[in-house]
mmCIF file of C-alpha atoms in Angstrom:
data_model
loop_
_atom_site.group_PDB
_atom_site.id
_atom_site.type_symbol
_atom_site.label_atom_id
_atom_site.label_comp_id
_atom_site.label_asym_id
_atom_site.label_seq_id
_atom_site.Cartn_x
_atom_site.Cartn_y
_atom_site.Cartn_z
ATOM 1 C CA MET A 1 136.937 51.610 139.049
ATOM 2 C CA LYS A 2 140.536 51.053 140.180
ATOM 3 C CA MET A 3 140.839 48.041 137.892
ATOM 4 C CA ARG A 4 139.641 50.090 134.917
ATOM 5 C CA GLU A 5 142.126 52.872 135.655
ATOM 6 C CA ASP A 6 144.955 50.348 135.928
ATOM 7 C CA ARG A 7 143.964 48.927 132.554
ATOM 8 C CA HIS A 8 144.027 52.322 130.891
ATOM 9 C CA THR A 9 147.343 53.167 132.561
ATOM 10 C CA GLU A 10 148.824 49.989 131.109
ATOM 11 C CA THR A 11 147.473 50.959 127.691
ATOM 12 C CA LEU A 12 148.991 54.440 127.839
ATOM 13 C CA THR A 13 152.288 52.973 129.031
ATOM 14 C CA ALA A 14 152.306 50.696 125.982
ATOM 15 C CA LEU A 15 152.143 53.786 123.760
ATOM 16 C CA GLY A 16 154.877 55.559 125.711
ATOM 17 C CA HIS A 17 157.681 54.323 123.478
ATOM 18 C CA PRO A 18 158.581 55.658 120.004
ATOM 19 C CA GLY A 19 158.891 52.203 118.432
ATOM 20 C CA ARG A 20 155.591 50.912 119.771
ATOM 21 C CA MET A 21 153.897 54.178 118.862
ATOM 22 C CA ALA A 22 155.202 53.819 115.286
ATOM 23 C CA VAL A 23 153.671 50.334 115.023
ATOM 24 C CA PHE A 24 150.370 51.609 116.425
ATOM 25 C CA ARG A 25 150.264 54.599 114.081
ATOM 26 C CA LEU A 26 150.951 52.478 111.005
ATOM 27 C CA LEU A 27 148.197 50.038 111.920
ATOM 28 C CA ALA A 28 145.846 52.969 112.549
ATOM 29 C CA ARG A 29 146.536 54.273 109.041
ATOM 30 C CA ARG A 30 145.811 50.837 107.594
ATOM 31 C CA ALA A 31 142.587 50.293 109.578
ATOM 32 C CA PRO A 32 140.464 48.283 109.254
ATOM 33 C CA ASP A 33 142.997 46.132 107.348
ATOM 34 C CA THR A 34 145.482 43.860 109.049
ATOM 35 C CA VAL A 35 149.204 43.929 108.224
ATOM 36 C CA SER A 36 151.676 41.056 108.193
ATOM 37 C CA ALA A 37 154.650 41.013 110.536
ATOM 38 C CA GLY A 38 156.968 40.965 107.527
ATOM 39 C CA GLU A 39 155.434 44.130 106.104
ATOM 40 C CA LEU A 40 155.696 45.878 109.469
ATOM 41 C CA VAL A 41 159.370 44.940 109.709
ATOM 42 C CA GLN A 42 160.059 46.279 106.229
ATOM 43 C CA ALA A 43 157.988 49.444 106.527
ATOM 44 C CA LEU A 44 159.380 50.472 109.924
ATOM 45 C CA GLY A 45 162.935 49.181 109.524
ATOM 46 C CA LEU A 46 162.727 46.959 112.602
ATOM 47 C CA LYS A 47 164.387 43.691 113.485
ATOM 48 C CA PRO A 48 161.884 40.808 113.653
ATOM 49 C CA SER A 49 162.774 40.202 117.301
ATOM 50 C CA THR A 50 162.170 43.863 118.148
ATOM 51 C CA LEU A 51 158.812 43.854 116.391
ATOM 52 C CA SER A 52 157.812 40.721 118.308
ATOM 53 C CA VAL A 53 158.396 42.535 121.603
ATOM 54 C CA TYR A 54 156.474 45.614 120.444
ATOM 55 C CA VAL A 55 153.407 43.741 119.181
ATOM 56 C CA ALA A 56 153.335 41.536 122.282
ATOM 57 C CA ILE A 57 153.096 44.614 124.520
ATOM 58 C CA LEU A 58 150.541 46.341 122.282
ATOM 59 C CA THR A 59 148.441 43.181 122.025
ATOM 60 C CA ARG A 60 148.519 42.594 125.787
ATOM 61 C CA SER A 61 147.377 46.191 126.346
ATOM 62 C CA GLY A 62 144.442 45.653 123.986
ATOM 63 C CA LEU A 63 145.486 48.318 121.486
ATOM 64 C CA ILE A 64 146.034 45.885 118.628
ATOM 65 C CA ARG A 65 144.709 42.461 117.714
ATOM 66 C CA GLN A 66 146.358 39.584 115.925
ATOM 67 C CA GLU A 67 144.937 37.123 113.403
ATOM 68 C CA ARG A 68 146.445 33.961 112.024
ATOM 69 C CA ASP A 69 146.663 33.668 108.256
ATOM 70 C CA GLY A 70 147.923 30.158 107.619
ATOM 71 C CA ARG A 71 151.434 29.969 109.092
ATOM 72 C CA PHE A 72 151.676 33.735 109.487
ATOM 73 C CA LEU A 73 150.346 36.360 111.879
ATOM 74 C CA ARG A 74 148.715 39.602 110.847
ATOM 75 C CA TYR A 75 148.066 42.584 113.085
ATOM 76 C CA GLY A 76 145.408 45.278 113.136
ATOM 77 C CA ILE A 77 144.310 48.094 115.403
ATOM 78 C CA ASN A 78 141.611 47.258 117.949
ATOM 79 C CA LEU A 79 139.204 50.097 117.187
ATOM 80 C CA GLU A 80 136.799 49.277 120.009
ATOM 81 C CA ASN A 81 139.460 49.360 122.709
ATOM 82 C CA VAL A 82 141.060 52.501 121.290
ATOM 83 C CA GLY A 83 137.643 54.157 121.366
ATOM 84 C CA THR A 84 137.233 53.146 125.017
ATOM 85 C CA LEU A 85 140.608 54.684 125.832
ATOM 86 C CA VAL A 86 139.711 57.970 124.119
ATOM 87 C CA GLU A 87 136.391 58.041 125.948
ATOM 88 C CA PHE A 88 138.188 57.517 129.264
ATOM 89 C CA LEU A 89 140.639 60.338 128.553
ATOM 90 C CA VAL A 90 137.951 62.781 127.445
ATOM 91 C CA ASN A 91 135.056 62.022 129.780
ATOM 92 C CA ASP A 92 136.814 60.760 132.892
ATOM 93 C CA CYS A 93 140.287 62.315 133.068
ATOM 94 C CA CYS A 94 139.335 65.598 131.416
ATOM 95 C CA ARG A 95 135.711 65.701 132.594
ATOM 96 C CA GLY A 96 134.488 66.263 129.052
ATOM 97 C CA ARG A 97 135.706 69.853 128.852
ATOM 98 C CA PRO A 98 134.457 71.180 125.485
ATOM 99 C CA GLU A 99 137.524 73.350 124.838
ATOM 100 C CA LEU A 100 139.658 70.199 124.712
ATOM 101 C CA LEU A 101 137.519 68.883 121.874
ATOM 102 C CA ALA A 102 137.437 72.052 119.806
ATOM 103 C CA ASN A 103 139.901 70.748 117.219
ATOM 104 C CA LEU A 104 138.370 67.299 116.848
ATOM 105 C CA PRO A 105 136.221 66.511 113.790
ATOM 106 C CA SER A 106 132.542 66.572 114.531
ATOM 107 C CA GLY A 107 130.656 63.322 114.895
ATOM 108 C CA ASP A 108 127.547 64.926 113.425
ATOM 109 C CA VAL A 109 126.535 64.901 109.784
ATOM 110 C CA VAL A 110 129.115 66.081 107.290
ATOM 111 C CA GLU A 111 126.764 68.912 106.342
ATOM 112 C CA ALA A 112 124.415 70.321 108.987
ATOM 113 C CA VAL A 113 121.800 70.814 106.274
ATOM 114 C CA PRO A 114 121.909 68.608 103.147
ATOM 115 C CA ARG A 115 123.091 70.604 100.150
ATOM 116 C CA PRO A 116 122.746 68.775 96.837
ATOM 117 C CA ASP A 117 124.874 71.472 95.177
ATOM 118 C CA ARG A 118 127.842 70.874 97.522
ATOM 119 C CA THR A 119 131.062 69.938 95.712
ATOM 120 C CA TYR A 120 133.441 67.590 97.537
ATOM 121 C CA ASN A 121 137.177 67.453 96.870
ATOM 122 C CA VAL A 122 138.607 63.935 96.745
ATOM 123 C CA LEU A 123 142.319 63.077 96.770
ATOM 124 C CA PHE A 124 143.766 59.689 95.806
ATOM 125 C CA VAL A 125 147.264 58.958 97.110
ATOM 126 C CA CYS A 126 149.756 56.351 95.984
ATOM 127 C CA THR A 127 153.534 56.162 96.127
ATOM 128 C CA GLY A 128 154.389 56.774 92.479
ATOM 129 C CA ASN A 129 151.095 58.420 91.397
ATOM 130 C CA SER A 130 151.502 56.777 88.010
ATOM 131 C CA THR A 131 148.704 54.201 87.789
ATOM 132 C CA ARG A 132 146.195 53.412 90.548
ATOM 133 C CA SER A 133 145.709 56.943 91.861
ATOM 134 C CA ILE A 134 145.693 58.281 88.304
ATOM 135 C CA PHE A 135 142.991 55.776 87.313
ATOM 136 C CA ALA A 136 140.905 56.843 90.302
ATOM 137 C CA GLU A 137 141.328 60.537 89.473
ATOM 138 C CA ALA A 138 140.332 59.985 85.840
ATOM 139 C CA ILE A 139 137.289 57.855 86.689
ATOM 140 C CA LEU A 140 135.920 60.226 89.326
ATOM 141 C CA GLU A 141 136.671 63.229 87.141
ATOM 142 C CA ALA A 142 134.561 61.692 84.363
ATOM 143 C CA GLU A 143 131.713 60.333 86.488
ATOM 144 C CA GLY A 144 131.559 62.628 89.513
ATOM 145 C CA SER A 145 128.777 64.656 87.905
ATOM 146 C CA GLY A 146 130.269 67.910 89.167
ATOM 147 C CA ARG A 147 129.499 66.839 92.752
ATOM 148 C CA LEU A 148 132.910 65.239 93.294
ATOM 149 C CA ARG A 149 136.136 66.911 92.225
ATOM 150 C CA ALA A 150 139.086 64.547 91.817
ATOM 151 C CA PHE A 151 142.802 64.956 92.511
ATOM 152 C CA SER A 152 145.728 62.566 92.854
ATOM 153 C CA ALA A 153 149.274 62.702 94.215
ATOM 154 C CA GLY A 154 152.221 60.544 95.179
ATOM 155 C CA THR A 155 154.550 60.411 98.157
ATOM 156 C CA SER A 156 157.433 59.724 95.729
ATOM 157 C CA PRO A 157 155.951 60.446 92.300
ATOM 158 C CA TYR A 158 157.392 58.875 89.170
ATOM 159 C CA PRO A 159 158.594 61.143 86.335
ATOM 160 C CA GLU A 160 155.740 60.086 84.019
ATOM 161 C CA LEU A 161 152.843 57.718 83.501
ATOM 162 C CA SER A 162 153.560 54.223 82.212
ATOM 163 C CA HIS A 163 152.482 53.351 78.684
ATOM 164 C CA HIS A 164 150.151 50.657 80.050
ATOM 165 C CA THR A 165 148.396 53.310 82.160
ATOM 166 C CA LEU A 166 147.931 55.536 79.139
ATOM 167 C CA GLU A 167 146.627 52.646 77.046
ATOM 168 C CA VAL A 168 143.956 51.772 79.604
ATOM 169 C CA LEU A 169 142.900 55.405 80.003
ATOM 170 C CA GLN A 170 142.599 55.906 76.278
ATOM 171 C CA ALA A 171 140.735 52.603 75.825
ATOM 172 C CA ASN A 172 138.157 53.790 78.367
ATOM 173 C CA GLY A 173 137.677 57.178 76.732
ATOM 174 C CA HIS A 174 139.658 59.379 79.116
ATOM 175 C CA ASP A 175 141.630 62.424 78.031
ATOM 176 C CA ALA A 176 145.013 61.787 79.661
ATOM 177 C CA SER A 177 146.746 64.906 78.361
ATOM 178 C CA HIS A 178 146.473 66.730 81.716
ATOM 179 C CA LEU A 179 147.169 63.732 83.940
ATOM 180 C CA GLN A 180 150.667 63.481 85.374
ATOM 181 C CA PRO A 181 152.401 62.376 88.594
ATOM 182 C CA LYS A 182 152.348 65.063 91.301
ATOM 183 C CA ASN A 183 153.930 65.333 94.738
ATOM 184 C CA LEU A 184 151.672 65.119 97.775
ATOM 185 C CA ASP A 185 153.514 68.119 99.264
ATOM 186 C CA ARG A 186 151.596 70.511 97.029
ATOM 187 C CA PHE A 187 148.367 69.669 98.863
ATOM 188 C CA HIS A 188 149.854 70.882 102.141
ATOM 189 C CA GLU A 189 150.363 74.371 100.728
ATOM 190 C CA LEU A 190 148.100 77.179 101.928
ATOM 191 C CA THR A 191 146.826 77.794 98.415
ATOM 192 C CA ALA A 192 145.910 74.133 97.815
ATOM 193 C CA PRO A 193 142.231 73.153 97.648
ATOM 194 C CA LYS A 194 140.867 71.805 100.915
ATOM 195 C CA MET A 195 140.187 68.069 100.723
ATOM 196 C CA ASP A 196 136.989 66.455 101.999
ATOM 197 C CA PHE A 197 138.128 62.880 101.339
ATOM 198 C CA VAL A 198 141.540 61.231 101.078
ATOM 199 C CA PHE A 199 141.977 57.639 99.876
ATOM 200 C CA THR A 200 145.263 55.753 99.876
ATOM 201 C CA VAL A 201 145.197 53.155 97.111
ATOM 202 C CA CYS A 202 148.509 51.417 97.791
ATOM 203 C CA ASP A 203 149.804 49.877 101.010
ATOM 204 C CA ARG A 204 153.208 51.522 100.782
ATOM 205 C CA ALA A 205 151.737 55.040 100.758
ATOM 206 C CA ALA A 206 149.479 54.185 103.706
ATOM 207 C CA ASN A 207 152.493 52.866 105.622
ATOM 208 C CA GLU A 208 154.395 56.122 105.248
ATOM 209 C CA GLU A 209 154.299 58.697 108.032
ATOM 210 C CA CYS A 210 152.872 61.782 106.323
ATOM 211 C CA PRO A 211 151.534 64.902 108.052
ATOM 212 C CA PRO A 212 147.725 65.119 107.977
ATOM 213 C CA LEU A 213 146.150 67.350 105.388
ATOM 214 C CA PRO A 214 144.405 70.546 106.521
ATOM 215 C CA GLY A 215 140.711 70.389 107.296
ATOM 216 C CA GLN A 216 140.619 66.877 108.798
ATOM 217 C CA PRO A 217 139.290 65.122 105.679
ATOM 218 C CA VAL A 218 137.567 61.764 105.957
ATOM 219 C CA SER A 219 140.156 59.156 105.015
ATOM 220 C CA ALA A 220 140.128 55.480 104.077
ATOM 221 C CA HIS A 221 142.576 52.905 102.817
ATOM 222 C CA TRP A 222 141.635 51.156 99.584
ATOM 223 C CA GLY A 223 144.792 49.112 99.147
ATOM 224 C CA MET A 224 145.260 47.061 96.011
ATOM 225 C CA SER A 225 148.142 45.303 94.283
ATOM 226 C CA ASP A 226 150.464 47.249 92.015
ATOM 227 C CA PRO A 227 150.019 46.302 88.333
ATOM 228 C CA VAL A 228 153.486 47.701 87.595
ATOM 229 C CA LYS A 229 155.020 44.824 89.552
ATOM 230 C CA VAL A 230 153.229 42.082 87.615
ATOM 231 C CA GLU A 231 155.635 39.896 85.663
ATOM 232 C CA GLY A 232 154.900 37.869 82.570
ATOM 233 C CA THR A 233 154.012 38.499 78.958
ATOM 234 C CA GLN A 234 152.950 41.902 77.685
ATOM 235 C CA ALA A 235 149.380 40.611 77.524
ATOM 236 C CA GLU A 236 149.510 39.515 81.175
ATOM 237 C CA LYS A 237 150.911 42.879 82.224
ATOM 238 C CA ALA A 238 148.252 44.736 80.240
ATOM 239 C CA LEU A 239 145.553 42.599 81.892
ATOM 240 C CA ALA A 240 146.823 43.580 85.356
ATOM 241 C CA PHE A 241 146.408 47.275 84.502
ATOM 242 C CA GLN A 242 142.910 46.640 83.149
ATOM 243 C CA GLU A 243 141.972 44.767 86.323
ATOM 244 C CA ALA A 244 143.233 47.640 88.497
ATOM 245 C CA TYR A 245 141.077 50.059 86.513
ATOM 246 C CA ARG A 246 138.032 47.770 86.841
ATOM 247 C CA MET A 247 138.456 47.404 90.600
ATOM 248 C CA LEU A 248 138.776 51.141 91.150
ATOM 249 C CA LYS A 249 135.774 51.842 88.976
ATOM 250 C CA ALA A 250 133.655 49.428 91.018
ATOM 251 C CA ARG A 251 134.759 51.005 94.289
ATOM 252 C CA LEU A 252 134.155 54.511 93.025
ATOM 253 C CA GLU A 253 130.691 53.620 91.777
ATOM 254 C CA ALA A 254 129.874 52.435 95.299
ATOM 255 C CA PHE A 255 131.344 55.656 96.725
ATOM 256 C CA MET A 256 129.371 57.857 94.329
ATOM 257 C CA ALA A 257 126.159 56.074 95.310
ATOM 258 C CA LEU A 258 126.518 57.103 98.977
ATOM 259 C CA PRO A 259 124.249 59.901 100.302
ATOM 260 C CA ILE A 260 127.317 61.811 101.499
ATOM 261 C CA SER A 261 125.596 64.963 102.713
ATOM 262 C CA THR A 262 123.190 63.098 105.017
ATOM 263 C CA LEU A 263 125.528 60.545 106.614
ATOM 264 C CA SER A 264 127.238 61.092 109.956
ATOM 265 C CA ARG A 265 131.010 61.074 109.855
ATOM 266 C CA LEU A 266 131.052 57.746 111.684
ATOM 267 C CA SER A 267 128.546 56.156 109.301
ATOM 268 C CA LEU A 268 130.428 57.537 106.329
ATOM 269 C CA GLN A 269 133.717 56.128 107.653
ATOM 270 C CA ARG A 270 132.167 52.690 108.040
ATOM 271 C CA GLU A 271 130.782 52.766 104.512
ATOM 272 C CA LEU A 272 134.155 53.771 103.054
ATOM 273 C CA ASP A 273 135.991 51.105 105.031
ATOM 274 C CA GLU A 274 133.529 48.502 103.790
ATOM 275 C CA ILE A 275 134.035 49.576 100.178
ATOM 276 C CA GLY A 276 137.787 49.191 100.611
ATOM 277 C CA ARG A 277 137.398 45.809 102.303
ATOM 278 C CA LYS A 278 135.382 44.246 99.503
ATOM 279 C CA ALA A 279 137.148 42.814 96.454
ATOM 280 C CA PRO A 280 134.948 43.708 93.453
#
């Protein structure tokens, strides 16, 4: 018992520093993905030597894991150990007091009684909200069958959609006249629709420290490369946009096939993570 308490104390101590907490929070937002040391340095504005100290402490405490990818190391949150820590805090330290858990999302089914007529709001987030999140919004809007209502936003939205984005939308039969980059801030307003699902579709947006949306929506990271950054001929650039559309369509088809109203929140989270992990 004493050994277990010492272990958890070490884990909590590892989180008791703003820099280490920032690393942990970023990796939590990117779960179940792993993130390279270089990306962590860039996203958090750290010196490589400082990051090395942080990840060493977090790894030793069991909060994060590391994987080797060729000559490089990648880091990810250790979900099992984090779950053990939360269980210790709730059931042991706090004796499972129900009032402490009142604001946590339920682990039961999303809907207590399945309701086929239930409409779910789905938000896709990217940095510029000019391509990937727009594609996802357009696809789900067209194929959600009234059961899924689509929105998109950006953490730093571009002024307008790129011409390649518009070309792909038009080629696939979407009306793009109402689609435009929007700021994520509008979805934090009291009058904004309450989201049931939030998907980040670019790594940069997932890396950013944004306040959680109201209602504790189920979230997942479906990171994919940015077609805007592809260099080459116009044909090669156009192909990158088409491939981004195809990948999102495949992921959304898998999402739409899920029996959302009958899955537990945990089961639903696992399904969404698996969709994001697969490369269609």
